Short mmCIF file of C-alpha atoms and ligand atoms in Angstrom, two decimals:
data_model
loop_
_atom_site.label_atom_id
_atom_site.label_comp_id
_atom_site.label_asym_id
_atom_site.label_seq_id
_atom_site.Cartn_x
_atom_site.Cartn_y
_atom_site.Cartn_z
CA MET X 1 60.47 180.55 131.16
CA SER X 2 64.01 182.02 131.56
CA THR X 3 65.69 184.06 128.90
CA SER X 4 67.99 181.19 127.99
CA ASP X 5 65.03 178.79 127.88
CA ARG X 6 63.10 181.11 125.60
CA ARG X 7 66.23 181.50 123.36
CA TRP X 8 66.47 177.72 123.25
CA SER X 9 62.88 177.13 122.24
CA VAL X 10 63.20 179.71 119.44
CA LEU X 11 66.34 178.05 118.13
CA ALA X 12 64.67 174.57 118.40
CA ALA X 13 61.74 175.80 116.48
CA GLU X 14 64.05 177.07 113.66
CA ALA X 15 66.44 174.23 113.49
CA ALA X 16 65.57 171.22 111.52
CA LEU X 17 67.72 168.13 110.83
CA ARG X 18 66.76 166.83 107.37
CA ILE X 19 68.30 163.37 106.91
CA ALA X 20 68.55 161.58 103.69
CA ALA X 21 69.29 157.78 104.19
CA LEU X 22 70.55 156.48 100.88
CA TYR X 23 69.96 152.85 99.99
CA PRO X 24 68.73 151.72 103.49
CA GLU X 25 67.71 148.28 101.99
CA GLN X 26 71.05 147.47 100.33
CA MET X 27 73.69 149.49 102.29
CA ASN X 28 72.80 148.51 105.73
CA ILE X 29 75.35 145.81 106.79
CA TYR X 30 75.59 145.48 110.68
CA ALA X 31 72.27 147.24 111.05
CA ASP X 32 73.77 150.60 110.28
CA ARG X 33 70.21 151.98 110.36
CA GLY X 34 70.92 152.27 114.08
CA ASN X 35 72.98 155.41 113.20
CA ILE X 36 69.79 157.02 111.68
CA ALA X 37 67.90 155.95 114.74
CA VAL X 38 70.35 157.75 117.08
CA LEU X 39 70.43 160.89 115.14
CA SER X 40 66.58 161.11 115.09
CA ARG X 41 66.15 160.26 118.66
CA ARG X 42 68.76 162.64 119.88
CA CYS X 43 66.85 165.41 117.99
CA GLN X 44 63.53 164.35 119.29
CA TRP X 45 64.71 164.21 122.85
CA ARG X 46 65.67 167.84 122.41
CA SER X 47 62.38 168.85 120.65
CA LEU X 48 64.45 169.51 117.52
CA ASP X 49 62.56 169.04 114.34
CA VAL X 50 64.01 165.98 112.44
CA SER X 51 62.94 164.07 109.34
CA VAL X 52 64.30 160.93 107.63
CA THR X 53 63.84 160.38 103.93
CA SER X 54 64.93 156.98 102.55
CA ILE X 55 66.09 157.19 99.08
CA GLY X 56 66.68 153.95 97.20
CA LEU X 57 67.61 152.62 93.80
CA GLY X 58 66.48 154.72 90.95
CA GLU X 59 65.30 157.59 93.09
CA PRO X 60 66.88 161.03 92.48
CA LEU X 61 68.48 163.01 95.36
CA ASP X 62 67.69 166.66 95.69
CA GLY X 63 70.71 167.92 97.54
CA SER X 64 69.16 171.17 98.51
CA ARG X 65 66.57 169.41 100.78
CA PHE X 66 68.94 167.81 103.20
CA ASN X 67 71.67 168.89 105.69
CA LEU X 68 72.76 165.38 106.57
CA ILE X 69 73.20 162.52 104.07
CA TYR X 70 74.02 159.00 105.15
CA LEU X 71 75.37 156.09 103.12
CA GLY X 72 76.02 152.90 105.01
CA GLY X 73 78.09 149.81 104.26
CA GLY X 74 77.24 146.78 102.01
CA GLN X 75 78.45 143.65 100.50
CA ASP X 76 80.34 143.87 97.23
CA ASP X 77 77.31 142.86 95.18
CA ASP X 78 74.99 145.40 96.73
CA GLN X 79 77.69 148.02 96.62
CA ARG X 80 78.15 147.33 92.87
CA ARG X 81 74.38 147.91 92.23
CA CYS X 82 74.32 151.03 94.35
CA ALA X 83 77.48 152.52 92.91
CA ALA X 84 76.06 152.69 89.40
CA ASP X 85 72.83 154.11 90.64
CA LEU X 86 74.67 156.65 92.82
CA ILE X 87 76.50 158.14 89.84
CA GLU X 88 73.51 158.06 87.59
CA THR X 89 70.76 159.47 89.96
CA LYS X 90 72.46 160.96 92.99
CA ARG X 91 75.88 162.24 92.14
CA ASP X 92 74.83 165.74 91.28
CA GLY X 93 72.64 165.99 94.43
CA LEU X 94 75.53 164.88 96.60
CA LEU X 95 77.90 167.36 95.09
CA ALA X 96 75.37 170.16 95.44
CA ALA X 97 74.71 169.15 99.11
CA ALA X 98 78.48 169.00 99.90
CA ALA X 99 78.93 172.45 98.32
CA ASN X 100 76.12 173.76 100.56
CA GLY X 101 77.96 172.57 103.65
CA ALA X 102 75.65 169.54 104.23
CA VAL X 103 77.19 166.71 106.34
CA LEU X 104 77.80 163.57 104.36
CA LEU X 105 78.72 160.46 106.33
CA GLY X 106 79.70 157.31 104.55
CA VAL X 107 80.44 154.10 106.50
CA CYS X 108 82.67 151.32 105.01
CA GLY X 109 81.19 150.47 101.59
CA GLY X 110 79.53 154.00 101.69
CA TYR X 111 82.87 155.46 102.54
CA GLN X 112 84.46 153.68 99.54
CA LEU X 113 81.83 154.98 97.26
CA LEU X 114 82.43 158.61 98.40
CA GLY X 115 85.98 158.19 97.04
CA HIS X 116 87.21 157.75 93.38
CA TRP X 117 86.77 154.08 93.05
CA TYR X 118 86.74 150.62 94.57
CA GLU X 119 88.81 148.21 92.48
CA LEU X 120 88.34 144.42 92.65
CA GLY X 121 90.88 142.73 90.33
CA GLU X 122 90.07 143.81 86.80
CA GLU X 123 86.87 145.51 87.77
CA ARG X 124 86.61 149.12 88.81
CA ILE X 125 83.50 150.33 90.64
CA ASP X 126 83.47 154.07 90.32
CA GLY X 127 82.66 156.27 93.32
CA VAL X 128 81.44 159.93 93.37
CA GLY X 129 84.93 161.36 94.10
CA LEU X 130 84.04 163.69 96.96
CA LEU X 131 86.84 162.16 99.11
CA ASP X 132 90.34 162.00 97.62
CA VAL X 133 90.78 158.26 98.28
CA GLU X 134 91.07 155.07 96.22
CA THR X 135 90.27 151.63 97.41
CA THR X 136 91.63 148.26 96.23
CA ARG X 137 90.44 144.82 97.15
CA SER X 138 93.66 142.94 97.86
CA ASP X 139 94.32 139.23 98.17
CA GLY X 140 95.11 139.58 101.77
CA PRO X 141 92.69 138.73 104.59
CA ARG X 142 89.81 140.90 105.36
CA LEU X 143 90.38 143.56 107.91
CA ILE X 144 88.01 142.57 110.69
CA GLY X 145 87.74 143.44 114.30
CA ASN X 146 87.10 145.99 117.02
CA VAL X 147 88.64 149.28 116.37
CA ALA X 148 89.33 152.48 118.22
CA ILE X 149 90.49 155.76 116.72
CA GLU X 150 91.38 159.16 117.98
CA THR X 151 90.09 162.17 116.01
CA SER X 152 89.87 165.90 116.40
CA LEU X 153 87.13 167.66 114.69
CA PRO X 154 86.52 171.35 114.22
CA GLY X 155 84.47 172.63 117.17
CA GLY X 156 84.62 169.11 118.73
CA PRO X 157 86.60 167.72 121.59
CA ALA X 158 90.37 167.47 120.91
CA GLY X 159 91.70 164.00 120.51
CA ALA X 160 88.38 162.26 121.21
CA THR X 161 88.02 158.54 120.87
CA LEU X 162 85.63 156.65 118.63
CA ALA X 163 85.15 152.92 118.96
CA GLY X 164 83.49 150.51 116.62
CA PHE X 165 83.83 147.44 114.49
CA GLU X 166 85.37 147.00 111.02
CA ASN X 167 84.98 144.33 108.36
CA HIS X 168 86.29 145.27 104.91
CA GLY X 169 88.33 143.56 102.17
CA GLY X 170 89.12 146.89 100.48
CA ARG X 171 92.22 148.85 101.37
CA THR X 172 91.88 152.53 101.08
CA ARG X 173 94.64 154.92 100.17
CA LEU X 174 94.56 158.61 100.77
CA LEU X 175 95.74 160.62 97.86
CA ALA X 176 98.18 163.45 98.36
CA GLY X 177 96.71 166.27 100.56
CA ALA X 178 93.84 164.11 101.67
CA GLU X 179 93.22 164.18 105.43
CA PRO X 180 92.40 161.09 107.50
CA PHE X 181 89.32 161.13 109.59
CA GLY X 182 91.34 159.86 112.57
CA ARG X 183 94.39 157.91 113.74
CA VAL X 184 94.15 154.18 114.57
CA ILE X 185 94.68 153.38 118.21
CA ARG X 186 93.52 149.75 117.99
CA GLY X 187 92.51 147.86 114.77
CA HIS X 188 93.25 148.19 111.15
CA GLY X 189 91.81 151.41 109.70
CA ASN X 190 92.26 152.28 105.97
CA ASP X 191 94.65 149.64 105.08
CA GLY X 192 96.13 147.93 108.11
CA ARG X 193 99.48 149.74 107.76
CA SER X 194 99.27 153.47 107.48
CA GLY X 195 97.69 154.22 110.92
CA ASP X 196 95.08 156.37 109.04
CA GLU X 197 91.44 155.83 109.55
CA GLY X 198 88.83 157.22 107.17
CA CYS X 199 88.97 160.52 105.44
CA ARG X 200 87.46 163.96 106.02
CA SER X 201 87.14 166.81 103.55
CA GLY X 202 85.15 169.56 105.28
CA ASN X 203 81.78 168.08 106.35
CA VAL X 204 82.27 164.98 104.13
CA ILE X 205 83.37 162.10 106.26
CA GLY X 206 84.12 158.56 105.40
CA THR X 207 84.99 155.90 108.04
CA TYR X 208 85.25 152.17 108.33
CA LEU X 209 83.65 152.16 111.80
CA HIS X 210 80.45 150.14 112.01
CA GLY X 211 79.05 148.98 115.28
CA PRO X 212 76.80 150.65 114.31
CA LEU X 213 78.95 153.77 114.96
CA LEU X 214 76.72 156.31 116.63
CA PRO X 215 75.03 154.31 119.51
CA ALA X 216 78.47 153.81 120.90
CA ASN X 217 79.78 157.29 120.20
CA SER X 218 77.05 159.72 121.16
CA TRP X 219 79.46 162.68 121.24
CA PHE X 220 80.04 162.16 117.51
CA ALA X 221 76.27 161.86 116.85
CA ASP X 222 75.98 165.34 118.53
CA TRP X 223 78.83 166.71 116.43
CA LEU X 224 77.12 165.55 113.28
CA ILE X 225 73.88 167.23 114.36
CA THR X 226 75.44 170.43 115.37
CA THR X 227 77.50 170.60 112.26
CA ALA X 228 74.47 169.82 110.02
CA LEU X 229 72.33 172.45 111.74
CA GLY X 230 75.06 175.08 111.87
CA ALA X 231 77.28 175.52 114.94
CA ALA X 232 75.13 178.36 116.06
CA THR X 233 72.54 175.90 117.37
CA PRO X 234 73.53 174.77 120.83
CA LEU X 235 72.50 171.30 121.78
CA VAL X 236 71.13 170.79 125.24
CA PRO X 237 72.95 168.03 127.09
CA LEU X 238 71.12 164.71 127.47
CA ASP X 239 71.24 162.06 130.16
CA ASP X 240 73.90 159.87 128.40
CA ASP X 241 74.64 157.39 131.16
CA LEU X 242 73.67 154.38 128.92
CA GLU X 243 75.43 155.90 125.85
CA LEU X 244 78.64 156.46 127.83
CA GLU X 245 78.48 152.94 129.13
CA ALA X 246 77.99 151.69 125.41
CA HIS X 247 81.12 153.71 124.53
CA ARG X 248 83.20 152.36 127.33
CA ALA X 249 82.14 148.83 126.42
CA ALA X 250 83.13 149.39 122.69
CA CYS X 251 86.47 150.85 123.80
CA ARG X 252 87.07 147.80 126.13
CA ALA X 253 86.16 145.46 123.28
CA ALA X 254 88.84 147.19 121.17
CA GLY X 255 91.38 146.69 123.99
CA LEU X 256 91.41 150.17 125.53
CA SER X 257 90.86 150.50 129.22
CA GLY X 258 87.66 152.52 128.39
N1 LIG C 1 82.38 145.51 100.34
C1 LIG C 1 83.29 146.31 100.96
C2 LIG C 1 84.57 145.66 101.36
O1 LIG C 1 84.54 144.47 101.72
C3 LIG C 1 82.65 147.05 102.05
C4 LIG C 1 82.24 146.19 103.26
C5 LIG C 1 81.44 146.86 104.27
O2 LIG C 1 80.69 147.82 104.04
N2 LIG C 1 81.53 146.35 105.53
O3 LIG C 1 85.61 146.23 101.44
#
């Protein structure tokens, strides 16, 4: 075994991705559980220790146990039920995890719930307020279709492309000082007008990209894993021919040459 292989096996033995999947039954529109599968498999292929804990309605979240927390998208009804539960049983855990530097990824409805609120007419569904965004359900059409965005993440490739699919009635507004996750190249993004997509505050990320997101954007899956483990853990490259083809296909679907 070479020195670098030995170093790698030591790091692999120490690093452990501890994933909390919140509300996998309710917040899983478009089979967003595929995102969790991608994260797990990419760790397993590298002999990295990985665990996935599903945490449902009524179950508390111990934020100190996880370095990656995932909250997917859902229909308004499911979102409503989960929002109340999120505040009651998981908000403190989420805040603690974010303060510890854990990665929090919210997709669509999950993104909206990481913000301050999701307003539907007279009704206001409170979120946890980790992202400085507000979402309002407008009378306009749902924002649906293939989408491509450009994003630059710390330690990640500059101006990298993510491709996916969006379907949301809510329009999300970034409050002053909030940073978008990316810029829309094709599609609608946060509100169909601003050119902003999603929001990022440190390791807390919200995005409207389904697809599910990670099977078609393996570079981003690896960025999430690296960030959750701490950038000191180098990831060995994988044979990503199929993943890159999936990425190109998603880019083409969004109208890019891919
Ligand atoms: N219910 C939310 C909306 O329509 C989120 C939908 C979703 O998660 N795809 O805006």
